[in-house]
């Protein structure tokens, strides 16, 4: 596969929050040969209680502009356009995230679609909101309207927003519609905006496929026309409960959204790559946890091989 750029996500908020530490990671990524870095906006701390800290953002812009790197950004995980109590606030945060992308010069913003039950509530069943089918359709329509507005703002700065397919949880497999890639494709098609597409997360796809009535090829083919971004990482296809977050506990049993380097688990990357084809109009980002940073050099070589049409 060949895309607009190949790189890694710096997932640790603690690293991104400390600009001197982040600088060391950027130096390392550039020396290895990556041309793209993905950063979490929430890790930058530039959004506080809904407001944009412009002086702090300016300091990040000065740092990032020192490097001949391309940047993609991840919107705050806490944004939930399905929030019934404070949805307008969440939409405003999405618009602020677009402003951050404009300042940095990012071409892609990754966004987590609306959740009926937020991840922090999954273990508190008594607090789960109750939805009728009409309620769910209303929330989906609201998200579509807001995504069109966000798309209009994104288009002004040459930004594309990739709605990500989400990981399933055993607590509540239906907490988010986009755990089903075909449901995500349908939502993006109904948004119908040139600046709104899909972030295909292959690790999340592998976890979700265990309970879906179609093949990984069918899922990828349905998403393929809309893909603007790729997240590459590995796991063993075994969903976990939402409280299972300690990666060192999960490693021995091979459970959950492990974000390991491709090749460490059994994500069917060869099948996914064949279905995607040789050209991807988007960035290929290895979204692996910091504990696997020693694998960066190997990942860079594997992505170069993929760009030349060789399976990852």
Short mmCIF file of C-alpha atoms in Angstrom, two decimals:
data_model
loop_
_atom_site.label_atom_id
_atom_site.label_comp_id
_atom_site.label_asym_id
_atom_site.label_seq_id
_atom_site.Cartn_x
_atom_site.Cartn_y
_atom_site.Cartn_z
CA UNK A 1 0.00 0.00 0.00
CA UNK A 2 1.12 3.53 -0.74
CA UNK A 3 -0.34 6.59 0.93
CA UNK A 4 0.27 10.27 1.55
CA UNK A 5 2.78 9.48 4.27
CA UNK A 6 3.87 6.82 6.74
CA UNK A 7 4.55 7.26 10.41
CA UNK A 8 3.71 6.63 14.03
CA UNK A 9 1.31 7.96 16.61
CA UNK A 10 2.78 9.33 19.81
CA UNK A 11 0.00 7.99 22.03
CA UNK A 12 1.31 8.97 25.46
CA UNK A 13 -0.37 12.14 26.72
CA UNK A 14 2.45 12.57 29.25
CA UNK A 15 5.01 12.66 26.43
CA UNK A 16 3.04 15.10 24.30
CA UNK A 17 2.32 17.37 27.27
CA UNK A 18 6.07 17.92 27.86
CA UNK A 19 7.46 19.68 24.82
CA UNK A 20 11.08 18.88 25.62
CA UNK A 21 10.23 15.16 25.81
CA UNK A 22 8.11 15.40 22.65
CA UNK A 23 11.04 17.02 20.86
CA UNK A 24 13.16 13.96 21.59
CA UNK A 25 10.50 11.70 20.09
CA UNK A 26 10.25 13.86 16.96
CA UNK A 27 14.05 13.76 16.59
CA UNK A 28 13.99 9.98 16.87
CA UNK A 29 11.13 9.51 14.42
CA UNK A 30 12.81 11.75 11.86
CA UNK A 31 16.17 9.99 12.25
CA UNK A 32 14.51 6.60 11.69
CA UNK A 33 12.90 7.85 8.49
CA UNK A 34 9.25 8.47 9.29
CA UNK A 35 7.67 11.39 7.47
CA UNK A 36 4.44 11.70 9.49
CA UNK A 37 3.55 11.96 13.17
CA UNK A 38 0.11 11.71 14.77
CA UNK A 39 -0.50 13.64 17.98
CA UNK A 40 -3.41 13.64 20.47
CA UNK A 41 -4.86 17.12 20.85
CA UNK A 42 -5.84 16.35 24.45
CA UNK A 43 -2.21 15.52 25.24
CA UNK A 44 -1.17 19.00 24.12
CA UNK A 45 -3.41 20.51 26.85
CA UNK A 46 -4.41 23.31 24.48
CA UNK A 47 -8.12 22.77 25.21
CA UNK A 48 -9.19 23.53 28.77
CA UNK A 49 -12.85 23.58 29.78
CA UNK A 50 -13.85 24.18 26.18
CA UNK A 51 -11.46 27.07 25.59
CA UNK A 52 -8.43 27.17 23.32
CA UNK A 53 -5.16 28.17 24.99
CA UNK A 54 -3.68 30.05 22.07
CA UNK A 55 -0.29 30.92 23.65
CA UNK A 56 0.28 27.25 24.46
CA UNK A 57 -0.84 26.25 20.98
CA UNK A 58 1.60 28.78 19.52
CA UNK A 59 4.44 27.13 21.44
CA UNK A 60 3.52 23.77 19.88
CA UNK A 61 3.34 25.33 16.43
CA UNK A 62 6.85 26.73 16.88
CA UNK A 63 8.16 23.32 17.94
CA UNK A 64 6.44 21.28 15.24
CA UNK A 65 7.36 23.71 12.46
CA UNK A 66 11.05 23.04 13.10
CA UNK A 67 10.68 19.57 11.54
CA UNK A 68 10.14 18.52 7.90
CA UNK A 69 7.34 16.27 9.11
CA UNK A 70 3.68 16.03 8.23
CA UNK A 71 1.19 15.90 11.07
CA UNK A 72 -2.14 14.25 11.69
CA UNK A 73 -4.13 14.89 14.84
CA UNK A 74 -6.46 12.89 17.05
CA UNK A 75 -9.46 14.75 18.46
CA UNK A 76 -10.00 14.44 22.22
CA UNK A 77 -11.39 11.05 23.17
CA UNK A 78 -13.92 12.78 25.44
CA UNK A 79 -15.81 14.38 22.54
CA UNK A 80 -19.16 12.64 22.20
CA UNK A 81 -21.67 14.16 19.80
CA UNK A 82 -24.32 11.84 21.26
CA UNK A 83 -24.07 13.52 24.68
CA UNK A 84 -27.67 14.41 25.53
CA UNK A 85 -26.94 16.81 28.38
CA UNK A 86 -24.22 18.93 26.77
CA UNK A 87 -24.00 18.05 23.08
CA UNK A 88 -23.39 21.63 21.93
CA UNK A 89 -20.31 21.79 24.13
CA UNK A 90 -18.93 18.63 22.55
CA UNK A 91 -19.57 19.99 19.06
CA UNK A 92 -17.76 23.21 20.01
CA UNK A 93 -14.77 21.10 21.10
CA UNK A 94 -14.75 19.42 17.69
CA UNK A 95 -14.67 22.85 16.04
CA UNK A 96 -11.82 23.91 18.35
CA UNK A 97 -9.96 20.74 17.35
CA UNK A 98 -10.26 21.82 13.73
CA UNK A 99 -8.70 25.16 14.69
CA UNK A 100 -5.79 23.30 16.29
CA UNK A 101 -5.30 21.35 13.06
CA UNK A 102 -5.29 24.57 11.07
CA UNK A 103 -2.61 26.09 13.29
CA UNK A 104 -0.39 23.01 13.07
CA UNK A 105 -1.03 22.46 9.36
CA UNK A 106 -2.45 18.97 9.85
CA UNK A 107 -4.25 17.39 6.89
CA UNK A 108 -6.21 14.77 8.86
CA UNK A 109 -8.20 14.80 12.10
CA UNK A 110 -9.26 11.47 13.63
CA UNK A 111 -12.64 11.57 15.37
CA UNK A 112 -14.38 8.96 17.55
CA UNK A 113 -18.04 8.74 16.47
CA UNK A 114 -20.93 9.18 18.88
CA UNK A 115 -21.34 6.70 21.74
CA UNK A 116 -24.71 5.80 23.24
CA UNK A 117 -22.89 4.86 26.45
CA UNK A 118 -19.55 6.54 27.12
CA UNK A 119 -16.60 4.32 27.96
CA UNK A 120 -16.28 5.69 31.49
CA UNK A 121 -19.93 4.68 32.16
CA UNK A 122 -19.73 1.13 30.85
CA UNK A 123 -19.11 -0.40 34.27
CA UNK A 124 -22.01 1.53 35.86
CA UNK A 125 -25.01 -0.12 34.28
CA UNK A 126 -27.48 1.78 36.50
CA UNK A 127 -26.38 5.01 34.85
CA UNK A 128 -26.70 3.88 31.25
CA UNK A 129 -29.06 6.11 29.27
CA UNK A 130 -32.07 4.31 27.84
CA UNK A 131 -32.76 4.80 24.14
CA UNK A 132 -35.67 3.94 21.93
CA UNK A 133 -34.94 3.29 18.27
CA UNK A 134 -36.33 6.76 17.55
CA UNK A 135 -33.87 8.24 20.08
CA UNK A 136 -30.96 6.51 18.34
CA UNK A 137 -32.04 7.76 14.93
CA UNK A 138 -32.33 11.29 16.30
CA UNK A 139 -28.78 11.15 17.67
CA UNK A 140 -27.43 9.78 14.39
CA UNK A 141 -29.14 12.60 12.50
CA UNK A 142 -27.73 15.18 14.91
CA UNK A 143 -24.24 13.79 14.40
CA UNK A 144 -24.71 13.94 10.63
CA UNK A 145 -25.75 17.59 10.79
CA UNK A 146 -22.84 18.53 13.03
CA UNK A 147 -20.36 16.57 10.92
CA UNK A 148 -21.51 18.47 7.81
CA UNK A 149 -20.88 21.74 9.64
CA UNK A 150 -17.50 20.48 10.84
CA UNK A 151 -16.76 19.39 7.28
CA UNK A 152 -17.46 22.90 6.02
CA UNK A 153 -14.95 24.32 8.50
CA UNK A 154 -12.42 21.60 7.69
CA UNK A 155 -12.69 22.24 3.96
CA UNK A 156 -11.63 25.87 4.46
CA UNK A 157 -8.20 24.72 5.68
CA UNK A 158 -7.72 21.62 3.52
CA UNK A 159 -8.45 19.24 6.40
CA UNK A 160 -10.20 15.89 6.23
CA UNK A 161 -11.94 14.32 9.22
CA UNK A 162 -11.78 10.54 9.53
CA UNK A 163 -14.58 8.94 11.55
CA UNK A 164 -13.00 5.90 13.21
CA UNK A 165 -14.39 2.38 13.54
CA UNK A 166 -14.44 1.72 17.27
CA UNK A 167 -13.38 -1.22 19.44
CA UNK A 168 -16.06 -3.42 21.00
CA UNK A 169 -16.30 -4.16 24.72
CA UNK A 170 -17.77 -7.20 26.43
CA UNK A 171 -19.62 -4.92 28.89
CA UNK A 172 -21.81 -3.47 26.15
CA UNK A 173 -21.01 -4.42 22.56
CA UNK A 174 -23.58 -1.87 21.31
CA UNK A 175 -22.23 1.18 23.16
CA UNK A 176 -21.15 2.71 19.83
CA UNK A 177 -22.64 2.16 16.38
CA UNK A 178 -19.25 2.35 14.67
CA UNK A 179 -18.04 -0.94 16.15
CA UNK A 180 -19.92 -2.24 13.09
CA UNK A 181 -17.93 -1.04 10.05
CA UNK A 182 -20.94 -1.23 7.76
CA UNK A 183 -22.96 0.98 10.10
CA UNK A 184 -20.05 3.45 10.02
CA UNK A 185 -19.97 3.36 6.21
CA UNK A 186 -23.70 4.08 6.12
CA UNK A 187 -23.33 7.05 8.47
CA UNK A 188 -20.48 8.55 6.43
CA UNK A 189 -22.46 8.07 3.23
CA UNK A 190 -25.42 9.89 4.76
CA UNK A 191 -23.18 12.72 5.98
CA UNK A 192 -22.18 12.99 2.31
CA UNK A 193 -19.47 15.62 2.70
CA UNK A 194 -16.17 15.67 0.74
CA UNK A 195 -14.17 16.50 3.88
CA UNK A 196 -15.64 13.68 5.98
CA UNK A 197 -14.40 10.11 5.56
CA UNK A 198 -13.28 7.06 7.51
CA UNK A 199 -10.27 6.27 9.66
CA UNK A 200 -9.88 2.52 9.27
CA UNK A 201 -8.43 1.08 12.47
CA UNK A 202 -7.36 -2.46 11.61
CA UNK A 203 -6.95 -3.51 15.25
CA UNK A 204 -10.47 -2.40 16.14
CA UNK A 205 -11.76 -4.12 13.01
CA UNK A 206 -10.15 -7.41 14.05
CA UNK A 207 -11.75 -7.23 17.51
CA UNK A 208 -15.17 -6.45 16.04
CA UNK A 209 -15.12 -9.14 13.35
CA UNK A 210 -15.54 -11.91 15.91
CA UNK A 211 -19.26 -11.06 16.27
CA UNK A 212 -20.13 -9.75 12.80
CA UNK A 213 -21.91 -11.83 10.14
CA UNK A 214 -19.58 -10.95 7.28
CA UNK A 215 -15.93 -11.31 6.31
CA UNK A 216 -13.11 -8.86 6.85
CA UNK A 217 -12.92 -8.47 3.06
CA UNK A 218 -16.58 -7.46 2.93
CA UNK A 219 -16.06 -4.96 5.75
CA UNK A 220 -13.00 -3.38 4.14
CA UNK A 221 -14.66 -3.24 0.72
CA UNK A 222 -17.65 -1.39 2.18
CA UNK A 223 -15.40 1.15 3.89
CA UNK A 224 -12.79 1.46 1.15
CA UNK A 225 -14.34 4.30 -0.91
CA UNK A 226 -14.45 6.47 2.22
CA UNK A 227 -11.04 5.76 3.80
CA UNK A 228 -8.90 8.85 4.37
CA UNK A 229 -6.62 7.47 7.09
CA UNK A 230 -5.28 4.16 8.45
CA UNK A 231 -4.43 3.12 12.00
CA UNK A 232 -2.22 0.02 12.00
CA UNK A 233 -1.74 -2.10 15.13
CA UNK A 234 -2.16 -5.69 16.25
CA UNK A 235 -4.06 -7.82 18.74
CA UNK A 236 -5.48 -11.35 19.02
CA UNK A 237 -9.10 -10.57 18.22
CA UNK A 238 -10.33 -11.11 21.80
CA UNK A 239 -12.44 -8.20 23.11
CA UNK A 240 -12.04 -7.26 26.77
CA UNK A 241 -14.13 -5.61 29.43
CA UNK A 242 -13.83 -1.83 29.55
CA UNK A 243 -11.94 -1.85 32.87
CA UNK A 244 -9.18 -4.05 31.45
CA UNK A 245 -6.69 -1.28 30.71
CA UNK A 246 -3.39 -2.53 32.15
CA UNK A 247 -1.46 -3.71 29.12
CA UNK A 248 0.96 -5.79 31.18
CA UNK A 249 -1.98 -7.71 32.64
CA UNK A 250 -3.52 -8.22 29.21
CA UNK A 251 -0.39 -9.40 27.42
CA UNK A 252 -0.20 -12.92 28.92
CA UNK A 253 -3.82 -13.71 28.01
CA UNK A 254 -3.89 -11.77 24.73
CA UNK A 255 -7.05 -9.81 25.44
CA UNK A 256 -8.32 -6.43 24.37
CA UNK A 257 -7.22 -3.51 22.25
CA UNK A 258 -3.51 -4.13 22.70
CA UNK A 259 -2.08 -1.69 20.13
CA UNK A 260 0.93 -3.90 19.45
CA UNK A 261 3.05 -3.64 16.29
CA UNK A 262 1.70 -5.46 13.26
CA UNK A 263 3.09 -8.99 13.37
CA UNK A 264 2.82 -9.39 17.14
CA UNK A 265 -0.80 -10.61 17.01
CA UNK A 266 -3.03 -12.11 14.34
CA UNK A 267 -4.72 -9.18 12.59
CA UNK A 268 -5.10 -10.48 8.99
CA UNK A 269 -3.07 -7.61 7.55
CA UNK A 270 -2.29 -9.40 4.28
CA UNK A 271 -6.00 -9.87 3.57
CA UNK A 272 -6.79 -6.28 4.54
CA UNK A 273 -3.95 -4.92 2.39
CA UNK A 274 -5.05 -6.93 -0.63
CA UNK A 275 -8.60 -5.64 -0.27
CA UNK A 276 -7.42 -2.05 0.09
CA UNK A 277 -5.24 -2.23 -3.00
CA UNK A 278 -1.95 -0.55 -3.81
CA UNK A 279 -2.94 3.09 -3.33
CA UNK A 280 -4.49 4.72 -0.27
CA UNK A 281 -5.41 8.40 -0.37
CA UNK A 282 -4.44 8.90 3.24
CA UNK A 283 -1.78 8.42 5.87
CA UNK A 284 -0.58 5.05 7.19
CA UNK A 285 -0.02 5.45 10.92
CA UNK A 286 1.28 2.77 13.25
CA UNK A 287 -0.80 3.49 16.36
CA UNK A 288 1.23 1.45 18.83
CA UNK A 289 1.72 1.96 22.54
CA UNK A 290 4.87 3.57 23.89
CA UNK A 291 6.02 0.25 25.37
CA UNK A 292 6.77 -0.83 21.77
CA UNK A 293 8.82 2.20 20.75
CA UNK A 294 11.89 -0.01 20.26
CA UNK A 295 10.03 -1.45 17.26
CA UNK A 296 9.91 1.89 15.41
CA UNK A 297 12.85 1.08 13.08
CA UNK A 298 11.30 -2.23 12.03
CA UNK A 299 7.91 -0.61 11.53
CA UNK A 300 9.39 2.04 9.29
CA UNK A 301 10.97 -0.61 7.10
CA UNK A 302 7.75 -2.63 6.95
CA UNK A 303 5.78 0.43 5.89
CA UNK A 304 8.32 1.21 3.19
CA UNK A 305 7.94 -2.34 1.95
CA UNK A 306 4.18 -1.92 1.99
CA UNK A 307 4.50 1.28 -0.01
CA UNK A 308 6.33 -0.73 -2.65
CA UNK A 309 3.44 -3.20 -2.87
CA UNK A 310 4.83 -5.83 -0.49
CA UNK A 311 2.56 -7.12 2.27
CA UNK A 312 3.24 -5.62 5.69
#
